[in-house]
Coordinates of C-alpha atoms in Angstrom, one line a residue:
X1 CA -10.7 32.0 90.9
X2 CA -13.1 29.9 88.5
X3 CA -10.7 26.7 88.9
X4 CA -8.6 27.3 91.7
X5 CA -8.5 23.4 91.9
X6 CA -12.4 23.8 91.2
X7 CA -12.4 20.3 90.3
X8 CA -12.7 19.7 94.4
X9 CA -15.9 21.5 94.7
X10 CA -17.9 21.1 91.6
X11 CA -16.1 18.5 89.7
X12 CA -14.7 16.5 92.5
X13 CA -11.8 15.8 90.4
X14 CA -15.0 15.7 88.1
X15 CA -12.8 13.8 85.4
X16 CA -13.4 10.9 88.0
X17 CA -17.2 11.3 87.9
X18 CA -18.4 12.4 84.8
X19 CA -15.3 11.2 82.5
X20 CA -13.6 8.5 84.8
X21 CA -11.0 9.9 83.0
X22 CA -13.3 10.3 80.3
X23 CA -10.8 10.1 77.3
X24 CA -11.0 6.2 78.2
X25 CA -14.3 5.8 76.7
X26 CA -13.9 7.3 73.1
X27 CA -10.4 8.0 72.8
X28 CA -8.8 5.7 75.3
X29 CA -7.7 9.1 76.8
X30 CA -9.6 11.4 75.1
X31 CA -7.9 14.1 75.4
X32 CA -5.8 13.3 72.3
X33 CA -5.2 17.0 71.8
X34 CA -4.0 17.6 75.2
X35 CA -4.3 14.6 77.5
X36 CA -6.8 16.0 80.2
X37 CA -9.7 17.6 78.7
X38 CA -10.3 20.1 81.5
X39 CA -7.1 21.4 81.0
X40 CA -7.6 24.5 78.9
X41 CA -3.7 24.9 78.1
X42 CA -3.6 21.8 76.9
X43 CA -6.7 21.4 75.1
X44 CA -6.5 23.2 72.2
X45 CA -2.9 23.4 71.4
X46 CA -3.2 24.6 68.1
X47 CA 0.4 24.2 67.4
X48 CA -0.1 20.6 67.3
X49 CA -3.6 20.2 66.2
X50 CA -3.4 22.3 62.9
X51 CA 0.0 21.9 61.8
X52 CA -0.7 21.6 58.0
X53 CA 2.6 20.8 57.3
X54 CA 2.2 17.4 59.5
X55 CA -1.4 17.3 59.4
X56 CA -2.4 14.7 62.5
X57 CA 1.0 13.0 62.2
X58 CA -0.3 10.4 59.8
X59 CA 2.6 10.7 57.5
X60 CA 1.2 13.3 54.8
X61 CA 3.6 15.9 54.1
X62 CA 1.4 18.2 51.7
X63 CA 5.1 20.0 50.9
X64 CA 7.1 17.1 50.2
X65 CA 4.8 14.3 49.0
X66 CA 5.0 11.1 50.7
X67 CA 8.6 10.4 50.2
X68 CA 9.0 11.9 54.2
X69 CA 6.4 9.4 56.0
X70 CA 5.5 5.9 55.6
X71 CA 1.8 5.6 54.7
X72 CA 1.5 2.2 55.1
X73 CA 2.4 2.0 59.1
X74 CA -0.1 1.5 61.5
X75 CA -1.9 4.6 63.0
X76 CA -0.7 5.5 66.1
X77 CA -2.5 5.6 69.5
X78 CA -2.3 7.9 72.5
X79 CA -2.0 11.7 73.1
X80 CA -1.2 13.6 70.1
X81 CA 1.8 15.2 71.8
X82 CA 3.3 11.7 72.4
X83 CA 2.7 10.6 68.9
X84 CA 5.6 10.4 66.4
X85 CA 5.7 10.5 62.7
X86 CA 6.8 7.2 61.3
X87 CA 9.5 7.8 59.0
X88 CA 9.6 5.7 56.0
X89 CA 13.0 3.9 55.8
X90 CA 14.9 2.9 52.9
X91 CA 17.3 0.0 52.9
X92 CA 20.6 1.0 53.6
X93 CA 21.9 -0.7 50.1
X94 CA 19.5 1.4 48.1
X95 CA 20.8 4.8 49.6
X96 CA 24.1 4.1 48.5
X97 CA 25.5 4.7 45.2
X98 CA 25.5 1.8 42.8
X99 CA 29.0 0.8 42.2
X100 CA 30.6 0.2 38.7
X101 CA 31.4 -3.1 37.1
X102 CA 34.1 -4.8 38.8
X103 CA 37.8 -5.7 37.1
X104 CA 36.9 -9.4 36.1
X105 CA 33.6 -7.9 34.6
X106 CA 35.5 -5.5 32.5
X107 CA 38.0 -7.9 31.5
X108 CA 35.2 -10.6 30.6
X109 CA 33.6 -7.7 28.4
X110 CA 36.8 -6.7 26.9
X111 CA 37.7 -10.4 26.1
X112 CA 34.2 -10.8 24.5
X113 CA 34.7 -7.7 22.4
X114 CA 38.1 -8.7 21.3
X115 CA 36.7 -12.3 20.3
X116 CA 34.2 -10.6 17.9
X117 CA 36.4 -8.3 16.5
X118 CA 38.8 -11.5 15.9
X119 CA 35.8 -13.5 14.6
X120 CA 34.8 -10.6 12.1
X121 CA 38.1 -10.3 10.9
X122 CA 38.6 -13.6 10.2
X123 CA 35.4 -14.1 8.3
X124 CA 36.4 -10.9 6.2
X125 CA 39.5 -12.6 5.3
X126 CA 38.0 -15.7 4.4
X127 CA 35.4 -13.9 2.2
X128 CA 38.3 -12.0 0.5
X129 CA 40.3 -15.0 -0.1
X130 CA 37.1 -16.7 -1.7
X131 CA 36.7 -13.6 -4.1
X132 CA 40.5 -13.5 -4.9
X133 CA 40.3 -17.3 -5.9
X134 CA 37.1 -16.7 -7.6
X135 CA 38.5 -13.9 -9.6
X136 CA 41.9 -16.2 -10.3
X137 CA 39.6 -19.0 -11.6
X138 CA 37.7 -16.4 -13.8
X139 CA 40.7 -15.0 -15.3
X140 CA 42.2 -18.9 -15.8
X141 CA 39.0 -19.7 -17.3
X142 CA 39.1 -16.9 -19.7
X143 CA 42.7 -17.5 -20.5
X144 CA 41.9 -20.8 -21.3
X145 CA 39.3 -19.8 -23.7
X146 CA 41.4 -17.1 -25.3
X147 CA 44.1 -20.0 -25.9
X148 CA 41.3 -22.5 -27.2
X149 CA 40.0 -19.6 -29.5
X150 CA 43.6 -18.9 -31.0
X151 CA 44.2 -22.5 -31.6
X152 CA 40.8 -22.9 -33.4
X153 CA 41.4 -20.1 -35.7
X154 CA 44.8 -21.2 -36.3
X155 CA 43.4 -24.5 -37.3
X156 CA 40.8 -22.7 -39.5
X157 CA 43.4 -20.5 -41.1
X158 CA 45.4 -24.0 -41.8
X159 CA 42.7 -25.7 -43.2
X160 CA 41.9 -22.6 -45.3
X161 CA 45.2 -22.5 -46.8
X162 CA 44.9 -26.2 -47.6
X163 CA 41.4 -25.8 -49.1
X164 CA 42.6 -22.8 -51.3
X165 CA 45.8 -24.3 -52.5
X166 CA 43.6 -27.0 -54.1
X167 CA 43.0 -24.7 -57.1
X168 CA 39.5 -26.1 -57.0
X169 CA 36.6 -23.8 -58.2
X170 CA 32.7 -23.8 -58.4
X171 CA 30.8 -26.7 -57.6
X172 CA 33.9 -28.9 -57.5
X173 CA 35.4 -26.7 -54.7
X174 CA 32.0 -26.7 -52.7
X175 CA 31.7 -30.4 -52.7
X176 CA 35.2 -30.8 -51.7
X177 CA 34.9 -28.7 -48.8
X178 CA 31.4 -30.5 -47.6
X179 CA 33.6 -33.9 -47.9
X180 CA 36.5 -32.6 -45.8
X181 CA 34.3 -31.1 -43.3
X182 CA 31.6 -33.8 -42.8
X183 CA 34.2 -36.5 -42.7
X184 CA 36.4 -35.0 -39.9
X185 CA 35.1 -33.5 -37.0
X186 CA 38.6 -31.4 -36.4
X187 CA 38.1 -29.9 -39.9
X188 CA 36.1 -26.6 -39.7
X189 CA 36.3 -23.9 -42.4
X190 CA 34.6 -20.3 -42.1
X191 CA 33.9 -17.9 -45.1
X192 CA 36.0 -15.3 -43.6
X193 CA 38.9 -17.5 -43.4
X194 CA 38.5 -18.7 -47.1
X195 CA 38.2 -14.9 -48.3
X196 CA 41.4 -13.9 -46.4
X197 CA 42.8 -16.5 -48.9
X198 CA 41.1 -15.3 -51.9
X199 CA 42.0 -11.5 -51.3
X200 CA 45.7 -12.6 -51.5
X201 CA 45.2 -13.2 -55.3
X202 CA 47.2 -10.8 -57.4
X203 CA 44.2 -9.7 -59.3
X204 CA 41.9 -9.9 -56.6
X205 CA 40.7 -6.0 -57.5
X206 CA 39.2 -7.6 -60.5
X207 CA 36.7 -8.7 -58.6
X208 CA 35.8 -12.1 -61.1
X209 CA 36.3 -14.4 -57.8
X210 CA 32.9 -13.4 -56.7
X211 CA 31.3 -15.4 -59.6
X212 CA 29.6 -18.6 -58.8
X213 CA 31.8 -20.3 -61.1
X214 CA 34.9 -19.3 -59.4
X215 CA 35.0 -18.9 -55.5
X216 CA 31.3 -17.1 -55.2
X217 CA 29.4 -20.7 -54.5
X218 CA 31.7 -22.1 -52.1
X219 CA 31.4 -18.7 -50.2
X220 CA 27.6 -18.6 -50.2
X221 CA 27.7 -22.2 -48.5
X222 CA 30.0 -21.3 -46.0
X223 CA 28.4 -18.0 -45.0
X224 CA 24.6 -19.0 -45.7
X225 CA 22.5 -17.7 -42.6
X226 CA 25.6 -16.6 -40.5
X227 CA 25.5 -13.0 -39.9
X228 CA 28.7 -12.7 -37.5
X229 CA 30.9 -14.7 -40.1
X230 CA 29.3 -12.3 -43.0
X231 CA 29.9 -9.0 -41.2
X232 CA 33.7 -10.6 -40.3
X233 CA 33.8 -10.6 -44.1
X234 CA 32.8 -7.2 -44.6
X235 CA 35.7 -6.4 -42.1
X236 CA 38.4 -8.1 -44.3
X237 CA 37.1 -6.3 -47.4
X238 CA 37.5 -3.0 -45.4
X239 CA 41.0 -4.1 -44.5
X240 CA 42.0 -5.0 -48.0
X241 CA 40.8 -1.6 -49.4
X242 CA 42.4 0.2 -46.3
X243 CA 46.1 -1.9 -47.1
X244 CA 45.4 -0.2 -50.8
X245 CA 44.6 3.2 -50.0
X246 CA 40.8 2.9 -51.0
X247 CA 41.5 2.8 -54.6
X248 CA 38.9 3.7 -57.1
X249 CA 37.9 1.7 -60.2
X250 CA 36.7 2.7 -63.8
X251 CA 33.1 1.5 -64.1
X252 CA 31.7 2.7 -67.7
X253 CA 33.8 5.7 -67.7
X254 CA 33.1 6.6 -64.2
X255 CA 35.7 6.5 -61.2
X256 CA 34.0 4.5 -58.4
X257 CA 35.3 3.5 -54.9
X258 CA 36.4 0.0 -54.9
X259 CA 34.9 -1.1 -51.6
X260 CA 31.5 0.4 -52.7
X261 CA 31.4 -2.1 -55.8
X262 CA 32.7 -4.7 -53.8
X263 CA 30.0 -4.3 -51.4
X264 CA 27.3 -4.2 -54.1
X265 CA 28.8 -7.2 -55.8
X266 CA 28.7 -9.4 -52.9
X267 CA 25.0 -8.3 -52.1
X268 CA 23.9 -9.0 -55.5
X269 CA 25.8 -12.3 -55.6
X270 CA 23.8 -13.4 -52.4
X271 CA 27.0 -13.8 -50.5
X272 CA 26.5 -11.1 -47.8
X273 CA 22.8 -10.2 -47.0
X274 CA 21.4 -6.6 -46.2
X275 CA 21.1 -7.1 -42.5
X276 CA 24.8 -7.7 -42.1
X277 CA 25.9 -4.8 -44.0
X278 CA 23.7 -2.6 -41.6
X279 CA 25.2 -4.7 -38.6
X280 CA 28.5 -3.8 -39.8
X281 CA 27.9 -0.1 -39.8
X282 CA 26.6 0.2 -36.1
X283 CA 29.0 -2.2 -34.9
X284 CA 31.5 -1.2 -32.3
X285 CA 33.5 -4.5 -31.3
X286 CA 36.1 -4.5 -34.1
X287 CA 36.5 -0.8 -34.1
X288 CA 40.1 -1.4 -33.7
X289 CA 40.3 -2.8 -37.2
X290 CA 41.7 0.2 -39.4
X291 CA 39.7 2.0 -42.3
X292 CA 36.1 2.2 -40.7
X293 CA 35.6 5.9 -41.2
X294 CA 36.8 5.7 -44.8
X295 CA 35.0 2.5 -45.8
X296 CA 31.5 4.3 -44.1
X297 CA 31.9 7.4 -46.3
X298 CA 32.9 5.7 -49.3
X299 CA 29.9 3.0 -49.3
X300 CA 27.3 5.4 -47.7
X301 CA 25.3 5.5 -51.1
X302 CA 25.1 1.7 -51.1
X303 CA 24.3 1.8 -47.3
X304 CA 21.4 3.8 -48.0
X305 CA 20.3 2.0 -50.6
X306 CA 20.0 -1.2 -48.5
X307 CA 18.1 0.8 -45.8
X308 CA 15.6 2.1 -48.4
X309 CA 15.1 -1.2 -49.8
X310 CA 14.4 -2.8 -46.5
X311 CA 11.9 -0.3 -45.7
X312 CA 10.0 -0.4 -48.9
X313 CA 10.6 -4.1 -49.8
X314 CA 11.0 -3.2 -53.5
X315 CA 14.0 -4.6 -55.6
X316 CA 12.7 -3.7 -58.9
X317 CA 14.2 -0.1 -59.0
X318 CA 17.8 -0.8 -59.2
X319 CA 18.1 -3.9 -61.3
X320 CA 19.6 -2.2 -64.1
X321 CA 22.1 -0.9 -62.2
X322 CA 23.0 -4.0 -60.4
X323 CA 22.9 -5.9 -63.9
X324 CA 25.6 -3.5 -65.1
X325 CA 27.8 -4.0 -61.7
X326 CA 27.7 -7.7 -62.3
X327 CA 28.5 -7.4 -65.8
X328 CA 31.5 -5.7 -64.7
X329 CA 33.0 -8.3 -62.9
X330 CA 32.8 -10.8 -65.7

């Protein structure tokens, strides 16, 4: 009743007069919502206009983000009913699952790994070989030094026997030693080597050999300022007393340990210094030499005397006792 092709009377197909297919002016077929604006059945197609899941067909899917449509594509023209969303396309190779390394790549990688392992093993073998050679070299050097030291000690012992067998004593013996050692570099004599020969005397226990007019002067010359040799002399006294079961001797009616008397006389006659005795008490290098414990026990009183003397630097308190000991050996 209202329209019944009313456009003939009122509009004369009004779209021609008023709109001249009016969508042509603003929208190029303005009926973008339905095509012909006058057609109410097509004008407000809300299923197409307000679809929030496909809002305007411009490529924005609010539920799924931007992955469905390509926003970079140009906006479509024409009636909304004819527009289709532009689906974002992805290159075919990106959609495919990426394949693993090829057989050739795996073989090359395996070869490279094997090469690295081989190089590492070779480097380790070279390092071990160098360490082995260095160890052998050090052992050979040590063995050579030991052989040289043994040979040197043999020569010293032989020279000490020759000197002792001259039967010289006092200053005459000292001068003979100086002459022999200064004129021949191969001749070397140590105080402990000469002491070994002296202690072979049958009457070594009477201690007369410590006097300067006997072997005392030669021992002072050979041992002066030589702490190591002095300490080795103490060890020779220790071995001597151990071999003789640490005997006791009579001093003015009193039985006293021979080793204690020998230590006191060696100190009194300036043959061995106090520092060397104290070094002997703490030394562990020559623990294999027998008799150390007994020697320490029997000489304890003398060692304590030395410690006190060094601390107080007082030599006058024991002069009388030292004089008596000195006279004992005459």
